[in-house]
mmCIF file of C-alpha atoms and ligand atoms in Angstrom:
data_model
loop_
_atom_site.group_PDB
_atom_site.id
_atom_site.type_symbol
_atom_site.label_atom_id
_atom_site.label_comp_id
_atom_site.label_asym_id
_atom_site.label_seq_id
_atom_site.Cartn_x
_atom_site.Cartn_y
_atom_site.Cartn_z
ATOM 1 C CA MET E 1 131.238 90.859 89.891
ATOM 2 C CA LEU E 2 131.015 92.431 93.357
ATOM 3 C CA LYS E 3 133.749 92.267 96.000
ATOM 4 C CA TYR E 4 133.445 93.275 99.633
ATOM 5 C CA ASP E 5 135.688 94.502 102.373
ATOM 6 C CA PHE E 6 133.774 94.569 105.629
ATOM 7 C CA ASN E 7 136.913 94.258 107.787
ATOM 8 C CA THR E 8 139.976 96.334 107.010
ATOM 9 C CA TYR E 9 138.580 99.716 108.023
ATOM 10 C CA VAL E 10 135.706 98.539 110.213
ATOM 11 C CA ASP E 11 136.984 95.864 112.534
ATOM 12 C CA ARG E 12 137.677 97.721 115.759
ATOM 13 C CA TYR E 13 134.176 99.218 115.884
ATOM 14 C CA ILE E 14 132.323 95.922 115.822
ATOM 15 C CA ASP E 15 131.364 94.008 118.934
ATOM 16 C CA LYS E 16 132.496 90.494 118.000
ATOM 17 C CA GLU E 17 130.134 88.661 120.283
ATOM 18 C CA GLU E 18 127.113 90.570 119.078
ATOM 19 C CA TYR E 19 128.251 90.037 115.514
ATOM 20 C CA GLN E 20 128.328 86.256 116.037
ATOM 21 C CA THR E 21 124.912 86.314 117.701
ATOM 22 C CA LEU E 22 123.340 88.298 114.866
ATOM 23 C CA MET E 23 124.953 86.089 112.239
ATOM 24 C CA THR E 24 123.196 83.085 113.790
ATOM 25 C CA LYS E 25 119.869 84.883 113.286
ATOM 26 C CA LYS E 26 120.265 84.928 109.513
ATOM 27 C CA ASN E 27 117.868 82.084 108.775
ATOM 28 C CA GLU E 28 115.195 83.536 111.035
ATOM 29 C CA ILE E 29 115.419 86.905 109.249
ATOM 30 C CA VAL E 30 115.483 85.338 105.791
ATOM 31 C CA GLU E 31 112.366 83.462 106.814
ATOM 32 C CA LYS E 32 110.663 86.721 107.830
ATOM 33 C CA LEU E 33 111.421 88.148 104.402
ATOM 34 C CA ASN E 34 110.247 85.002 102.632
ATOM 35 C CA SER E 35 106.944 85.113 104.439
ATOM 36 C CA SER E 36 106.339 88.843 103.902
ATOM 37 C CA ASP E 37 103.479 89.839 101.610
ATOM 38 C CA LYS E 38 105.714 92.553 100.082
ATOM 39 C CA ASN E 39 108.496 90.351 98.741
ATOM 40 C CA GLY E 40 107.345 90.159 95.106
ATOM 41 C CA TRP E 41 110.681 91.673 94.039
ATOM 42 C CA LEU E 42 112.404 88.382 94.991
ATOM 43 C CA GLN E 43 110.325 86.471 92.476
ATOM 44 C CA ARG E 44 111.115 85.895 88.803
ATOM 45 C CA ILE E 45 109.535 88.335 86.383
ATOM 46 C CA ASN E 46 107.117 86.752 83.902
ATOM 47 C CA PRO E 47 108.805 86.223 80.462
ATOM 48 C CA GLU E 48 105.577 87.257 78.671
ATOM 49 C CA LEU E 49 105.683 90.582 80.512
ATOM 50 C CA VAL E 50 109.323 91.042 79.495
ATOM 51 C CA LYS E 51 108.320 90.500 75.849
ATOM 52 C CA ARG E 52 105.550 93.089 76.163
ATOM 53 C CA ILE E 53 107.891 95.609 77.727
ATOM 54 C CA LYS E 54 110.445 95.129 74.930
ATOM 55 C CA GLN E 55 107.748 95.471 72.276
ATOM 56 C CA THR E 56 106.394 98.666 73.819
ATOM 57 C CA ALA E 57 109.908 100.105 74.132
ATOM 58 C CA ASN E 58 110.513 99.403 70.421
ATOM 59 C CA ASP E 59 107.214 101.049 69.499
ATOM 60 C CA ILE E 60 108.119 104.157 71.491
ATOM 61 C CA LYS E 61 111.498 104.355 69.749
ATOM 62 C CA SER E 62 110.041 103.992 66.303
ATOM 63 C CA HIS E 63 107.091 106.393 66.669
ATOM 64 C CA PHE E 64 108.320 109.241 68.881
ATOM 65 C CA ASP E 65 111.199 111.710 69.332
ATOM 66 C CA CYS E 66 111.253 111.362 73.090
ATOM 67 C CA LEU E 67 109.603 109.800 76.130
ATOM 68 C CA VAL E 68 108.526 111.824 79.162
ATOM 69 C CA VAL E 69 108.546 109.719 82.329
ATOM 70 C CA ILE E 70 106.312 111.177 85.032
ATOM 71 C CA GLY E 71 106.791 109.829 88.559
ATOM 72 C CA ILE E 72 108.484 110.441 91.908
ATOM 73 C CA GLY E 73 110.222 108.488 94.694
ATOM 74 C CA GLY E 74 110.189 104.766 94.054
ATOM 75 C CA SER E 75 108.359 105.382 90.781
ATOM 76 C CA PHE E 76 111.288 107.358 89.374
ATOM 77 C CA LEU E 77 114.627 106.971 91.168
ATOM 78 C CA GLY E 78 115.565 103.460 89.997
ATOM 79 C CA SER E 79 115.352 104.022 86.262
ATOM 80 C CA TYR E 80 116.634 107.597 86.514
ATOM 81 C CA ALA E 81 119.724 106.611 88.516
ATOM 82 C CA PHE E 82 120.405 103.648 86.239
ATOM 83 C CA ASP E 83 120.014 105.729 83.074
ATOM 84 C CA LYS E 84 122.369 108.403 84.364
ATOM 85 C CA MET E 85 125.067 105.825 85.074
ATOM 86 C CA LEU E 86 124.934 104.177 81.678
ATOM 87 C CA ARG E 87 124.760 107.270 79.465
ATOM 88 C CA ASP E 88 127.840 108.936 78.025
ATOM 89 C CA TYR E 89 128.669 112.294 79.574
ATOM 90 C CA PHE E 90 128.984 114.066 76.223
ATOM 91 C CA GLN E 91 127.810 113.310 72.699
ATOM 92 C CA ASP E 92 125.204 110.982 74.031
ATOM 93 C CA ASP E 93 123.335 109.265 71.183
ATOM 94 C CA LYS E 94 120.702 107.422 73.201
ATOM 95 C CA PHE E 95 116.946 107.943 72.782
ATOM 96 C CA GLU E 96 115.834 111.043 74.662
ATOM 97 C CA ILE E 97 114.090 110.452 77.976
ATOM 98 C CA ILE E 98 112.902 113.390 80.063
ATOM 99 C CA TYR E 99 111.775 113.051 83.667
ATOM 100 C CA ALA E 100 108.963 115.105 85.203
ATOM 101 C CA GLY E 101 106.833 114.853 88.318
ATOM 102 C CA THR E 102 109.658 115.269 90.811
ATOM 103 C CA THR E 103 109.248 119.001 91.287
ATOM 104 C CA LEU E 104 106.587 121.689 91.507
ATOM 105 C CA SER E 105 109.036 124.234 90.102
ATOM 106 C CA SER E 106 107.078 126.472 87.722
ATOM 107 C CA LYS E 107 110.303 127.276 85.930
ATOM 108 C CA TYR E 108 111.057 123.613 85.265
ATOM 109 C CA LEU E 109 107.550 122.726 84.166
ATOM 110 C CA ASP E 110 107.034 125.865 82.094
ATOM 111 C CA GLU E 111 110.305 125.312 80.254
ATOM 112 C CA LEU E 112 109.464 121.643 79.791
ATOM 113 C CA LEU E 113 106.067 122.443 78.293
ATOM 114 C CA LYS E 114 107.669 124.933 75.899
ATOM 115 C CA TYR E 115 110.308 122.366 74.967
ATOM 116 C CA LEU E 116 107.707 119.678 74.316
ATOM 117 C CA LYS E 117 105.414 121.948 72.299
ATOM 118 C CA ASN E 118 106.943 121.061 68.945
ATOM 119 C CA LYS E 119 108.123 117.576 69.828
ATOM 120 C CA ASN E 120 106.495 114.313 68.931
ATOM 121 C CA PHE E 121 106.543 112.809 72.401
ATOM 122 C CA CYS E 122 104.806 110.145 74.416
ATOM 123 C CA ILE E 123 104.399 109.933 78.187
ATOM 124 C CA ASN E 124 104.726 107.151 80.713
ATOM 125 C CA VAL E 125 102.955 108.119 83.945
ATOM 126 C CA ILE E 126 104.139 105.950 86.826
ATOM 127 C CA SER E 127 102.418 105.916 90.196
ATOM 128 C CA LYS E 128 101.492 102.914 92.278
ATOM 129 C CA SER E 129 98.861 104.777 94.289
ATOM 130 C CA GLY E 130 97.765 106.904 91.359
ATOM 131 C CA THR E 131 97.216 109.825 93.739
ATOM 132 C CA THR E 132 100.660 111.353 94.283
ATOM 133 C CA MET E 133 100.388 115.136 94.015
ATOM 134 C CA GLU E 134 103.605 115.951 92.130
ATOM 135 C CA THR E 135 102.941 113.214 89.564
ATOM 136 C CA SER E 136 99.296 114.245 89.137
ATOM 137 C CA ILE E 137 100.169 117.910 88.583
ATOM 138 C CA ALA E 138 102.866 117.192 85.982
ATOM 139 C CA TYR E 139 100.597 114.661 84.263
ATOM 140 C CA LYS E 140 97.688 117.112 84.056
ATOM 141 C CA LEU E 141 99.868 119.903 82.635
ATOM 142 C CA ILE E 142 101.446 117.644 80.024
ATOM 143 C CA LYS E 143 98.154 115.996 79.136
ATOM 144 C CA ASP E 144 96.649 119.469 78.582
ATOM 145 C CA LEU E 145 99.431 120.103 76.105
ATOM 146 C CA LEU E 146 98.608 116.826 74.338
ATOM 147 C CA LYS E 147 94.942 117.878 74.236
ATOM 148 C CA ARG E 148 95.910 121.106 72.467
ATOM 149 C CA LYS E 149 97.844 119.141 69.851
ATOM 150 C CA TYR E 150 95.773 116.004 69.265
ATOM 151 C CA THR E 151 92.245 114.607 69.171
ATOM 152 C CA LYS E 152 90.945 112.393 71.991
ATOM 153 C CA GLU E 153 91.524 109.333 69.826
ATOM 154 C CA GLU E 154 95.069 110.363 68.863
ATOM 155 C CA ILE E 155 96.005 111.067 72.483
ATOM 156 C CA LYS E 156 95.515 107.384 73.240
ATOM 157 C CA ASN E 157 98.717 106.614 71.335
ATOM 158 C CA HIS E 158 100.705 109.073 73.437
ATOM 159 C CA ILE E 159 99.907 107.846 76.946
ATOM 160 C CA ILE E 160 101.149 104.789 78.812
ATOM 161 C CA ILE E 161 100.155 104.344 82.436
ATOM 162 C CA THR E 162 101.997 102.184 84.967
ATOM 163 C CA THR E 163 100.016 101.749 88.175
ATOM 164 C CA ASP E 164 98.259 99.338 90.520
ATOM 165 C CA LYS E 165 96.307 96.505 88.900
ATOM 166 C CA GLU E 166 92.948 97.554 90.351
ATOM 167 C CA LYS E 167 93.099 100.607 92.586
ATOM 168 C CA GLY E 168 93.574 104.362 92.148
ATOM 169 C CA ASN E 169 92.700 107.219 89.802
ATOM 170 C CA LEU E 170 95.141 106.158 87.136
ATOM 171 C CA ARG E 171 93.696 102.653 86.899
ATOM 172 C CA GLU E 172 90.212 104.169 86.624
ATOM 173 C CA GLU E 173 91.474 106.387 83.815
ATOM 174 C CA VAL E 174 92.945 103.379 82.003
ATOM 175 C CA ASN E 175 89.604 101.604 82.289
ATOM 176 C CA GLU E 176 87.663 104.634 81.052
ATOM 177 C CA GLU E 177 89.955 105.834 78.266
ATOM 178 C CA GLY E 178 91.499 102.558 77.142
ATOM 179 C CA TYR E 179 95.116 103.730 77.518
ATOM 180 C CA LEU E 180 97.953 101.236 77.250
ATOM 181 C CA SER E 181 98.941 100.212 80.770
ATOM 182 C CA PHE E 182 101.335 98.182 82.896
ATOM 183 C CA GLU E 183 100.982 96.996 86.475
ATOM 184 C CA ILE E 184 103.019 97.544 89.605
ATOM 185 C CA PRO E 185 102.217 94.369 91.545
ATOM 186 C CA GLU E 186 100.454 94.668 94.875
ATOM 187 C CA ASN E 187 103.266 92.732 96.593
ATOM 188 C CA ILE E 188 106.038 95.174 95.552
ATOM 189 C CA GLY E 189 106.469 98.565 97.238
ATOM 190 C CA GLY E 190 107.747 101.680 95.402
ATOM 191 C CA ARG E 191 111.408 101.629 96.423
ATOM 192 C CA TYR E 192 111.692 97.872 95.753
ATOM 193 C CA SER E 193 110.036 98.146 92.329
ATOM 194 C CA PHE E 194 113.122 98.146 90.089
ATOM 195 C CA ILE E 195 112.191 94.747 88.615
ATOM 196 C CA THR E 196 108.745 95.962 87.486
ATOM 197 C CA PRO E 197 107.567 97.868 84.379
ATOM 198 C CA ALA E 198 107.861 101.077 86.473
ATOM 199 C CA HIS E 199 111.593 100.994 85.734
ATOM 200 C CA LEU E 200 112.054 98.303 83.123
ATOM 201 C CA LEU E 201 109.950 100.046 80.471
ATOM 202 C CA PRO E 202 111.900 103.340 80.459
ATOM 203 C CA LEU E 203 115.146 101.351 80.637
ATOM 204 C CA ALA E 204 114.243 98.907 77.833
ATOM 205 C CA ILE E 205 114.338 101.814 75.377
ATOM 206 C CA ASN E 206 118.106 102.265 75.603
ATOM 207 C CA TYR E 207 119.436 99.223 77.416
ATOM 208 C CA ASP E 208 119.626 95.444 77.155
ATOM 209 C CA LEU E 209 116.703 94.214 79.231
ATOM 210 C CA ASP E 210 117.971 90.625 79.328
ATOM 211 C CA GLU E 211 121.231 91.758 80.899
ATOM 212 C CA ILE E 212 119.409 93.944 83.385
ATOM 213 C CA ILE E 213 117.206 91.028 84.427
ATOM 214 C CA SER E 214 119.979 88.438 84.599
ATOM 215 C CA GLY E 215 122.198 90.853 86.556
ATOM 216 C CA TYR E 216 119.356 91.531 88.973
ATOM 217 C CA TYR E 217 118.707 87.876 89.754
ATOM 218 C CA TYR E 218 122.445 87.190 90.030
ATOM 219 C CA GLY E 219 122.068 89.210 93.214
ATOM 220 C CA LYS E 220 120.277 86.210 94.731
ATOM 221 C CA ARG E 221 123.675 84.553 95.103
ATOM 222 C CA LEU E 222 124.838 87.388 97.319
ATOM 223 C CA LEU E 223 122.372 86.778 100.126
ATOM 224 C CA ASP E 224 125.075 85.996 102.694
ATOM 225 C CA GLU E 225 127.035 89.128 101.859
ATOM 226 C CA SER E 226 123.874 91.281 101.894
ATOM 227 C CA TYR E 227 123.038 89.963 105.332
ATOM 228 C CA GLN E 228 126.584 90.518 106.559
ATOM 229 C CA TYR E 229 126.500 94.105 105.296
ATOM 230 C CA ALA E 230 123.166 94.682 107.071
ATOM 231 C CA VAL E 231 124.565 93.284 110.331
ATOM 232 C CA ILE E 232 127.725 95.390 110.170
ATOM 233 C CA ARG E 233 125.749 98.584 109.514
ATOM 234 C CA TYR E 234 123.451 97.718 112.410
ATOM 235 C CA LEU E 235 126.380 97.165 114.783
ATOM 236 C CA LEU E 236 128.002 100.407 113.675
ATOM 237 C CA PHE E 237 124.711 102.147 114.474
ATOM 238 C CA LYS E 238 124.825 100.576 117.933
ATOM 239 C CA ALA E 239 128.368 101.930 118.295
ATOM 240 C CA ASN E 240 126.836 105.426 117.790
ATOM 241 C CA LYS E 241 127.710 105.665 114.115
ATOM 242 C CA VAL E 242 124.222 106.812 113.171
ATOM 243 C CA VAL E 243 124.975 108.316 109.743
ATOM 244 C CA GLU E 244 126.031 106.300 106.685
ATOM 245 C CA ASN E 245 127.827 108.236 103.980
ATOM 246 C CA PHE E 246 127.718 106.551 100.563
ATOM 247 C CA CYS E 247 130.860 107.563 98.658
ATOM 248 C CA VAL E 248 131.246 107.245 94.883
ATOM 249 C CA TYR E 249 134.050 108.146 92.525
ATOM 250 C CA GLU E 250 132.116 108.568 89.276
ATOM 251 C CA GLU E 251 129.973 111.679 88.734
ATOM 252 C CA ASN E 252 127.425 109.556 86.905
ATOM 253 C CA MET E 253 126.763 107.596 90.119
ATOM 254 C CA SER E 254 125.471 110.658 91.936
ATOM 255 C CA PHE E 255 121.843 109.649 91.428
ATOM 256 C CA PHE E 256 122.539 106.073 92.430
ATOM 257 C CA THR E 257 123.306 107.479 95.867
ATOM 258 C CA GLU E 258 119.939 109.287 95.761
ATOM 259 C CA TRP E 259 118.300 105.925 95.094
ATOM 260 C CA LEU E 260 120.219 104.504 98.080
ATOM 261 C CA LYS E 261 119.062 107.349 100.308
ATOM 262 C CA GLN E 262 115.443 106.622 99.497
ATOM 263 C CA LEU E 263 115.875 102.868 99.880
ATOM 264 C CA PHE E 264 117.513 102.986 103.303
ATOM 265 C CA GLY E 265 115.863 106.186 104.552
ATOM 266 C CA GLU E 266 112.308 104.990 103.948
ATOM 267 C CA THR E 267 113.036 101.413 104.974
ATOM 268 C CA GLU E 268 114.699 102.072 108.339
ATOM 269 C CA GLY E 269 113.686 105.571 109.387
ATOM 270 C CA LYS E 270 110.691 104.936 111.609
ATOM 271 C CA ASN E 271 109.801 104.374 115.282
ATOM 272 C CA GLY E 272 112.629 106.758 116.225
ATOM 273 C CA VAL E 273 115.406 104.519 114.811
ATOM 274 C CA GLY E 274 117.406 104.138 111.614
ATOM 275 C CA ILE E 275 120.681 105.213 110.065
ATOM 276 C CA LEU E 276 120.625 108.567 108.267
ATOM 277 C CA PRO E 277 121.890 107.973 104.699
ATOM 278 C CA ILE E 278 123.885 110.781 103.089
ATOM 279 C CA SER E 279 126.290 110.813 100.151
ATOM 280 C CA THR E 280 129.453 112.400 98.843
ATOM 281 C CA ILE E 281 130.754 112.425 95.291
ATOM 282 C CA HIS E 282 134.523 112.200 95.269
ATOM 283 C CA THR E 283 136.774 113.837 94.852
ATOM 284 C CA ARG E 284 134.748 117.060 94.697
ATOM 285 C CA ASP E 285 133.046 116.656 98.082
ATOM 286 C CA LEU E 286 136.349 115.952 99.779
ATOM 287 C CA HIS E 287 136.769 119.695 99.382
ATOM 288 C CA SER E 288 133.572 120.392 101.316
ATOM 289 C CA LEU E 289 132.155 117.672 103.603
ATOM 290 C CA GLY E 290 135.608 116.046 103.690
ATOM 291 C CA GLN E 291 136.606 118.367 106.527
ATOM 292 C CA PHE E 292 133.604 117.369 108.668
ATOM 293 C CA ILE E 293 134.108 113.678 107.990
ATOM 294 C CA GLN E 294 137.796 113.784 108.902
ATOM 295 C CA GLU E 295 137.637 115.955 112.003
ATOM 296 C CA GLY E 296 134.020 116.713 112.890
ATOM 297 C CA ASN E 297 131.454 114.938 115.067
ATOM 298 C CA LYS E 298 132.150 111.181 114.939
ATOM 299 C CA ILE E 299 128.592 110.119 114.149
ATOM 300 C CA MET E 300 129.376 108.609 110.793
ATOM 301 C CA PHE E 301 130.520 105.516 108.948
ATOM 302 C CA GLU E 302 131.034 105.267 105.216
ATOM 303 C CA THR E 303 130.266 102.820 102.431
ATOM 304 C CA PHE E 304 132.556 103.305 99.454
ATOM 305 C CA ILE E 305 131.430 102.019 96.069
ATOM 306 C CA LYS E 306 134.522 101.514 93.967
ATOM 307 C CA VAL E 307 134.517 100.717 90.240
ATOM 308 C CA GLU E 308 137.493 98.538 89.332
ATOM 309 C CA ASN E 309 137.550 98.999 85.547
ATOM 310 C CA THR E 310 136.451 101.702 83.152
ATOM 311 C CA SER E 311 135.845 101.793 79.411
ATOM 312 C CA ASN E 312 137.873 105.003 79.177
ATOM 313 C CA TYR E 313 141.543 104.743 80.081
ATOM 314 C CA ILE E 314 143.618 107.912 80.059
ATOM 315 C CA ASP E 315 147.338 108.174 80.702
ATOM 316 C CA TYR E 316 148.424 110.884 83.034
ATOM 317 C CA GLN E 317 152.195 111.351 83.319
ATOM 318 C CA ASN E 318 152.808 107.697 82.573
ATOM 319 C CA ARG E 319 150.184 106.579 85.052
ATOM 320 C CA ASN E 320 146.636 105.439 84.471
ATOM 321 C CA LEU E 321 144.116 108.085 85.605
ATOM 322 C CA HIS E 322 141.510 105.510 86.624
ATOM 323 C CA GLU E 323 144.080 103.821 88.843
ATOM 324 C CA ILE E 324 144.884 107.186 90.369
ATOM 325 C CA ASN E 325 141.165 107.682 91.114
ATOM 326 C CA ASN E 326 141.049 104.292 92.819
ATOM 327 C CA LEU E 327 144.279 104.942 94.641
ATOM 328 C CA VAL E 328 142.762 108.150 95.989
ATOM 329 C CA GLU E 329 139.758 106.100 97.152
ATOM 330 C CA ASP E 330 142.016 103.809 99.141
ATOM 331 C CA SER E 331 143.925 106.725 100.650
ATOM 332 C CA VAL E 332 140.683 108.468 101.643
ATOM 333 C CA MET E 333 139.419 105.332 103.413
ATOM 334 C CA ARG E 334 142.698 105.096 105.328
ATOM 335 C CA ALA E 335 142.602 108.772 106.253
ATOM 336 C CA HIS E 336 138.966 108.682 107.384
ATOM 337 C CA TYR E 337 139.521 105.494 109.365
ATOM 338 C CA LYS E 338 142.461 107.127 111.140
ATOM 339 C CA GLY E 339 140.112 110.029 111.882
ATOM 340 C CA GLY E 340 137.627 107.687 113.597
ATOM 341 C CA VAL E 341 135.316 106.901 110.693
ATOM 342 C CA PRO E 342 134.746 103.181 109.905
ATOM 343 C CA CYS E 343 134.712 102.465 106.156
ATOM 344 C CA ILE E 344 133.085 99.582 104.287
ATOM 345 C CA GLU E 345 134.165 98.949 100.699
ATOM 346 C CA LEU E 346 132.134 97.425 97.869
ATOM 347 C CA THR E 347 133.945 96.956 94.553
ATOM 348 C CA LEU E 348 132.177 96.573 91.213
ATOM 349 C CA ASP E 349 134.037 95.149 88.184
ATOM 350 C CA GLU E 350 132.702 97.896 85.972
ATOM 351 C CA ILE E 351 129.544 99.921 85.331
ATOM 352 C CA SER E 352 127.240 97.873 83.100
ATOM 353 C CA GLU E 353 123.595 96.815 82.843
ATOM 354 C CA GLU E 354 124.433 93.582 84.657
ATOM 355 C CA THR E 355 126.589 94.902 87.479
ATOM 356 C CA ILE E 356 124.312 97.803 88.384
ATOM 357 C CA SER E 357 121.286 95.516 88.495
ATOM 358 C CA THR E 358 123.178 93.120 90.757
ATOM 359 C CA LEU E 359 124.081 96.001 93.032
ATOM 360 C CA ILE E 360 120.430 97.060 93.160
ATOM 361 C CA TYR E 361 119.332 93.588 94.260
ATOM 362 C CA PHE E 362 122.180 93.433 96.791
ATOM 363 C CA PHE E 363 121.162 96.738 98.402
ATOM 364 C CA GLN E 364 117.424 95.961 98.345
ATOM 365 C CA LEU E 365 118.114 92.711 100.168
ATOM 366 C CA ALA E 366 120.392 94.431 102.688
ATOM 367 C CA ALA E 367 117.780 97.166 103.303
ATOM 368 C CA ALA E 368 115.030 94.608 103.913
ATOM 369 C CA PHE E 369 117.265 92.627 106.312
ATOM 370 C CA SER E 370 118.167 95.842 108.033
ATOM 371 C CA GLY E 371 114.505 96.726 108.576
ATOM 372 C CA TYR E 372 114.076 93.414 110.409
ATOM 373 C CA LEU E 373 117.241 93.999 112.464
ATOM 374 C CA PHE E 374 115.834 97.386 113.521
ATOM 375 C CA GLN E 375 112.508 95.676 114.212
ATOM 376 C CA VAL E 376 110.576 97.977 111.868
ATOM 377 C CA ASN E 377 108.438 97.137 108.859
ATOM 378 C CA PRO E 378 110.897 97.394 105.933
ATOM 379 C CA PHE E 379 108.141 97.936 103.393
ATOM 380 C CA ASP E 380 105.968 100.792 104.597
ATOM 381 C CA GLN E 381 106.604 104.563 104.742
ATOM 382 C CA PRO E 382 103.877 106.042 106.964
ATOM 383 C CA GLY E 383 105.970 109.195 107.503
ATOM 384 C CA VAL E 384 105.766 110.088 103.810
ATOM 385 C CA GLU E 385 101.978 110.029 104.066
ATOM 386 C CA VAL E 386 102.008 112.659 106.852
ATOM 387 C CA TYR E 387 103.245 115.455 104.627
ATOM 388 C CA LYS E 388 101.008 114.313 101.769
ATOM 389 C CA GLU E 389 98.015 114.653 104.105
ATOM 390 C CA GLU E 390 99.083 118.142 105.280
ATOM 391 C CA VAL E 391 99.400 119.278 101.667
ATOM 392 C CA ARG E 392 95.959 117.878 100.839
ATOM 393 C CA LYS E 393 94.446 119.794 103.767
ATOM 394 C CA SER E 394 96.199 123.064 102.835
ATOM 395 C CA LEU E 395 95.108 122.808 99.213
ATOM 396 C CA GLU E 396 91.527 122.111 100.188
ATOM 397 C CA GLY E 397 91.429 124.836 102.887
HETATM 398 O O1 PA5 V 1 108.787 103.955 98.228
HETATM 399 C C1 PA5 V 1 107.650 104.397 98.124
HETATM 400 O O2 PA5 V 1 106.640 103.652 98.163
HETATM 401 C C2 PA5 V 1 107.381 105.899 97.916
HETATM 402 O O3 PA5 V 1 108.551 106.642 97.893
HETATM 403 C C3 PA5 V 1 106.631 106.083 96.598
HETATM 404 O O4 PA5 V 1 107.354 105.461 95.576
HETATM 405 C C4 PA5 V 1 106.398 107.551 96.241
HETATM 406 O O5 PA5 V 1 105.764 108.232 97.290
HETATM 407 C C5 PA5 V 1 105.535 107.650 94.975
HETATM 408 O O6 PA5 V 1 104.354 106.965 95.155
HETATM 409 P P1 PA5 V 1 103.435 106.517 93.960
HETATM 410 O O7 PA5 V 1 104.159 105.497 93.134
HETATM 411 O O8 PA5 V 1 102.219 105.956 94.612
HETATM 412 O O9 PA5 V 1 103.139 107.748 93.148
#
């Protein structure tokens, strides 16, 4: 399902002795993760909850024209990135899902409100804290539209809230108004919340939830490889490779790299340490950042995510275009390595519900291990709160 090459284009940058030492620390680090109070994403999801999610997804499909998902950060990126990867580029016949809450752009929100005016839509507001500004603003604007269209009683059928079990404004609203709701468990932080209703409900509308869940837990078998990946990244950082460029060869994976940036950026970037995650979509970015990577400041290493097979084979001059794409990937790794950039390669069989979910688990595990290697808390994001606080003060003042 997932193959790894941590050696070919990496080897000479890794201190072998340190590598061996860190590999012997695996059990200690696994133990830290197992005893963390934020490791709920390792545990099996309750089958009754899965049933409820599927039922709600079916109800949405049968009663509405589209679903508006309102959320940001860890309450949005997982399902958005996944959805983008699994949809067809053109002539897409899946149920319409629109995302809001990620921007304060008046243009975006104004156009969205106009678009929704004559649609029969329902909303899923997702926020663990229930206080995030972007989510709250989009929710208020869209709820006002619902109020203009429906009675208080009717509105109840159009709102689903996914939030903390007990705390926050959204939970209070659920208790007061009796809206349908789902929980984001206390022991799962935003960017690790893929295996919760925050992402599974929007995804259950168009995708096979059983495959998503089985693919996710398959990732448990990849613990050794996740740890090895975390160690190699850490040693590259110590060799002054402080930027990790995630490289993909499918346009539809561009938001998966955004998910990766949040996962690693928020997990490691604290106490003055951490690897800066960036991304390039190939081959188009080889014609922009490619120059810097090949010949610029040598601060970077790369993680290539290759997809072995595709559902769409095209012949190009008696060759297979997908093979050409993968051949380019190999050539780029060689070229960048020659230019002083270490390259790690992860290869997926194909893009499917199962494989993407496995990859998500693999990266979540690696990010958590990495947090421990950097000796930071992998599950908090105090820096994100700083800007939120500044905004609160400016709005009040
Ligand atoms: O990873 C995280 O915890 C954050 O990025 C949050 O997901 C993000 O700030 C949104 O928070 P909330 O779900 O509370 O609205």
